[in-house]
Tab-separated table of C-alpha atoms in Angstrom:
chain	number	residue	atom	x	y	z
V	1	MET	CA	30.760	15.094	-60.009
V	2	ALA	CA	33.078	12.819	-58.102
V	3	MET	CA	35.098	15.799	-56.965
V	4	GLN	CA	31.991	17.569	-55.684
V	5	MET	CA	30.921	14.523	-53.770
V	6	GLN	CA	34.336	14.151	-52.218
V	7	SER	CA	34.441	17.754	-51.062
V	8	PHE	CA	30.931	17.396	-49.701
V	9	LEU	CA	31.959	14.381	-47.619
V	10	LEU	CA	35.101	16.092	-46.342
V	11	ALA	CA	33.128	19.158	-45.309
V	12	SER	CA	30.416	17.229	-43.534
V	13	PRO	CA	29.879	17.858	-39.831
V	14	VAL	CA	30.707	14.237	-39.040
V	15	THR	CA	34.226	14.361	-40.415
V	16	SER	CA	34.874	17.808	-39.033
V	17	LEU	CA	33.860	16.678	-35.548
V	18	ALA	CA	36.103	13.676	-35.813
V	19	ASN	CA	39.116	15.892	-36.508
V	20	ARG	CA	38.374	18.411	-33.728
V	21	GLN	CA	38.512	18.159	-30.002
V	22	MET	CA	35.247	17.653	-28.233
V	23	ILE	CA	34.014	20.690	-26.340
V	24	PRO	CA	31.848	19.772	-23.352
V	25	LEU	CA	28.457	21.420	-23.525
V	26	TYR	CA	27.749	21.154	-19.815
V	27	ASN	CA	30.040	21.392	-16.867
V	28	VAL	CA	29.209	18.017	-15.343
V	29	LYS	CA	31.118	16.687	-12.398
V	30	SER	CA	30.980	12.994	-11.742
V	31	SER	CA	29.628	12.199	-8.321
V	32	PRO	CA	31.414	9.577	-6.238
V	33	ARG	CA	29.703	6.253	-5.824
V	34	PHE	CA	29.174	5.036	-2.315
V	35	GLN	CA	28.848	1.448	-1.308
V	36	ARG	CA	25.580	0.626	0.302
V	37	ASN	CA	25.719	0.792	4.102
V	38	ALA	CA	29.442	1.556	4.011
V	39	GLY	CA	30.510	2.742	7.443
V	40	LEU	CA	26.989	2.520	8.804
V	41	GLN	CA	26.832	2.349	12.558
V	42	VAL	CA	23.655	1.836	14.507
V	43	ARG	CA	23.415	2.962	18.100
V	44	CYS	CA	20.666	2.305	20.560
V	45	LEU	CA	19.362	5.075	22.755
V	46	ALA	CA	18.649	2.716	25.647
V	47	GLY	CA	20.259	3.033	29.044
V	48	GLU	CA	24.016	3.497	29.119
V	49	ASP	CA	24.636	0.063	30.623
V	50	GLU	CA	22.679	-1.620	27.808
V	51	GLN	CA	24.152	0.438	24.984
V	52	LYS	CA	26.232	-1.559	22.495
V	53	GLU	CA	27.791	-0.653	19.214
V	54	GLN	CA	26.571	-2.829	16.374
V	55	VAL	CA	28.732	-3.771	13.455
V	56	PRO	CA	26.849	-3.849	10.154
V	57	THR	CA	26.511	-7.255	8.561
V	58	ALA	CA	26.275	-8.079	4.890
V	59	THR	CA	22.686	-9.277	5.188
V	60	PRO	CA	20.653	-7.601	7.898
V	61	GLU	CA	18.331	-9.872	9.782
V	62	LEU	CA	14.761	-8.765	9.492
V	63	LYS	CA	12.244	-10.205	11.862
V	64	PRO	CA	8.876	-10.222	10.168
V	65	ASN	CA	5.963	-9.319	12.322
V	66	PRO	CA	3.647	-12.277	12.033
V	67	SER	CA	0.182	-10.922	11.584
V	68	PRO	CA	-2.839	-13.117	11.266
V	69	ALA	CA	-3.807	-13.720	7.670
V	70	PRO	CA	-6.977	-11.880	6.777
V	71	LYS	CA	-9.895	-14.195	6.347
V	72	ALA	CA	-11.211	-14.429	2.837
V	73	PRO	CA	-14.765	-13.219	2.592
V	74	ARG	CA	-17.280	-16.006	2.526
V	75	PRO	CA	-18.684	-16.474	-0.969
V	76	SER	CA	-22.249	-15.479	-1.592
V	77	THR	CA	-24.791	-18.289	-1.601
V	78	LYS	CA	-27.587	-16.316	-3.245
V	79	PHE	CA	-29.117	-18.009	-6.271
V	80	SER	CA	-28.464	-14.976	-8.498
V	81	ASP	CA	-24.772	-14.864	-7.488
V	82	VAL	CA	-24.156	-18.579	-7.946
V	83	PHE	CA	-25.770	-18.580	-11.410
V	84	ALA	CA	-24.390	-15.200	-12.520
V	85	PHE	CA	-22.550	-15.040	-15.841
V	86	SER	CA	-19.207	-14.966	-14.044
V	87	GLY	CA	-20.472	-17.017	-11.114
V	88	PRO	CA	-19.046	-20.358	-10.028
V	89	ALA	CA	-21.827	-22.614	-11.313
V	90	PRO	CA	-22.395	-22.194	-15.079
V	91	GLU	CA	-18.968	-22.972	-16.497
V	92	ARG	CA	-18.175	-25.672	-13.942
V	93	ILE	CA	-21.455	-27.544	-14.480
V	94	ASN	CA	-21.251	-27.239	-18.275
V	95	GLY	CA	-17.622	-28.355	-18.193
V	96	ARG	CA	-18.382	-31.376	-16.017
V	97	LEU	CA	-21.281	-32.394	-18.243
V	98	ALA	CA	-19.126	-31.935	-21.345
V	99	MET	CA	-16.386	-34.143	-19.879
V	100	VAL	CA	-18.881	-36.907	-19.137
V	101	GLY	CA	-20.613	-36.427	-22.501
V	102	PHE	CA	-17.409	-36.500	-24.527
V	103	VAL	CA	-16.146	-39.684	-22.886
V	104	ALA	CA	-19.575	-41.325	-23.106
V	105	ALA	CA	-19.998	-40.382	-26.784
V	106	LEU	CA	-16.609	-41.846	-27.673
V	107	ALA	CA	-17.231	-44.988	-25.612
V	108	VAL	CA	-20.603	-45.688	-27.276
V	109	GLU	CA	-19.139	-44.901	-30.679
V	110	LEU	CA	-16.312	-47.375	-30.150
V	111	SER	CA	-18.511	-50.094	-28.638
V	112	LYS	CA	-21.651	-49.853	-30.822
V	113	GLY	CA	-20.421	-47.917	-33.836
V	114	GLN	CA	-23.080	-45.167	-33.522
V	115	ASP	CA	-22.386	-41.514	-34.158
V	116	VAL	CA	-23.478	-38.770	-31.735
V	117	PHE	CA	-26.718	-37.937	-33.567
V	118	THR	CA	-27.759	-41.610	-33.650
V	119	GLN	CA	-26.984	-41.937	-29.939
V	120	ILE	CA	-29.223	-38.944	-29.147
V	121	SER	CA	-32.073	-40.026	-31.421
V	122	GLU	CA	-32.128	-43.633	-30.138
V	123	GLY	CA	-32.916	-42.949	-26.489
V	124	GLY	CA	-30.023	-40.774	-25.438
V	125	ILE	CA	-32.158	-37.830	-24.306
V	126	PRO	CA	-33.489	-39.376	-21.046
V	127	LEU	CA	-29.969	-40.498	-20.139
V	128	PHE	CA	-28.652	-36.999	-20.903
V	129	VAL	CA	-31.349	-35.312	-18.787
V	130	GLY	CA	-30.770	-37.705	-15.863
V	131	THR	CA	-27.014	-37.166	-15.958
V	132	SER	CA	-27.468	-33.396	-16.220
V	133	VAL	CA	-29.758	-33.274	-13.183
V	134	LEU	CA	-27.465	-35.518	-11.129
V	135	PHE	CA	-24.301	-33.534	-11.896
V	136	SER	CA	-26.025	-30.168	-11.493
V	137	VAL	CA	-27.403	-31.023	-8.046
V	138	ALA	CA	-24.102	-32.554	-6.966
V	139	SER	CA	-22.281	-29.398	-8.094
V	140	LEU	CA	-24.757	-26.931	-6.576
V	141	ILE	CA	-25.052	-28.374	-3.061
V	142	PRO	CA	-21.516	-27.322	-1.980
V	143	LEU	CA	-21.863	-23.944	-3.715
V	144	PHE	CA	-25.052	-23.129	-1.816
V	145	GLN	CA	-23.316	-24.156	1.417
V	146	GLY	CA	-20.570	-21.577	0.748
V	147	VAL	CA	-17.818	-24.034	-0.162
V	148	THR	CA	-15.637	-22.798	-3.007
V	149	VAL	CA	-14.076	-25.038	-5.592
V	150	GLU	CA	-10.709	-23.387	-4.996
V	151	SER	CA	-10.782	-24.411	-1.317
V	152	LYS	CA	-10.975	-28.087	-2.323
V	153	SER	CA	-8.286	-27.721	-4.981
V	154	GLY	CA	-5.169	-29.863	-4.704
V	155	ASP	CA	-1.838	-29.888	-6.500
V	156	ILE	CA	-2.715	-32.286	-9.305
V	157	MET	CA	-6.493	-32.071	-9.233
V	158	SER	CA	-6.720	-28.275	-9.210
V	159	SER	CA	-9.724	-26.101	-9.941
V	160	ASP	CA	-7.933	-24.521	-12.904
V	161	ALA	CA	-7.230	-27.950	-14.385
V	162	GLU	CA	-10.920	-28.805	-14.060
V	163	LEU	CA	-11.894	-25.589	-15.850
V	164	TRP	CA	-9.468	-26.228	-18.711
V	165	ASN	CA	-10.480	-29.883	-19.025
V	166	GLY	CA	-14.118	-28.805	-19.143
V	167	ARG	CA	-13.411	-26.183	-21.802
V	168	LEU	CA	-11.507	-28.677	-23.923
V	169	ALA	CA	-14.265	-31.268	-23.492
V	170	MET	CA	-16.854	-28.719	-24.670
V	171	LEU	CA	-14.766	-27.993	-27.748
V	172	GLY	CA	-14.123	-31.713	-28.280
V	173	LEU	CA	-17.812	-32.609	-28.124
V	174	VAL	CA	-18.732	-29.896	-30.620
V	175	ALA	CA	-15.827	-30.886	-32.884
V	176	LEU	CA	-16.871	-34.562	-32.695
V	177	ALA	CA	-20.481	-33.772	-33.632
V	178	PHE	CA	-19.425	-31.397	-36.425
V	179	THR	CA	-16.895	-33.860	-37.870
V	180	GLU	CA	-19.435	-36.684	-37.832
V	181	TYR	CA	-22.021	-34.422	-39.487
V	182	VAL	CA	-19.630	-33.382	-42.256
V	183	LYS	CA	-18.278	-36.898	-42.699
V	184	GLY	CA	-21.747	-38.463	-42.627
V	185	GLY	CA	-20.867	-41.262	-40.206
V	186	THR	CA	-18.820	-42.200	-37.188
V	187	LEU	CA	-15.437	-40.675	-36.572
V	188	VAL	CA	-13.681	-43.990	-35.903
């Protein structure tokens, strides 16, 4: 058995190719490689007295044609566009209310020792409605005037940061209420 295996390995195509010369399958000639812009000369077809021979440089100077930046289309101020599912108002307003609600819920919990459900049941609904109306109107006035949130965005206080803070505040408020419900009391 060992002898058969040895003869099998010696007769394999791999070992026989290793002992033979390689025969090229295709007649391939290597093409020479040229350096980029090697020997490039640029001549101007202007008048003979103005004609000059230019020597190529390593980095050609390109003069960009300054064209006026196209104006961004003005955002729609229709009620249906502002309150559309992917419109600017719903997530921003909900995020802003969640940020205020999360901070307020934690502040009242730390100062009075009341959980979220106790805060709502003991007179928190009128305060919530008043805050919601105030923030909604304050958020909608610029949107109906055609001002985008992105146009007022800065480096630190950017519109994306506001969206992410609002999303995290929404999750935090739900997590706070759920944890207090499961725990049966205040979080802290």
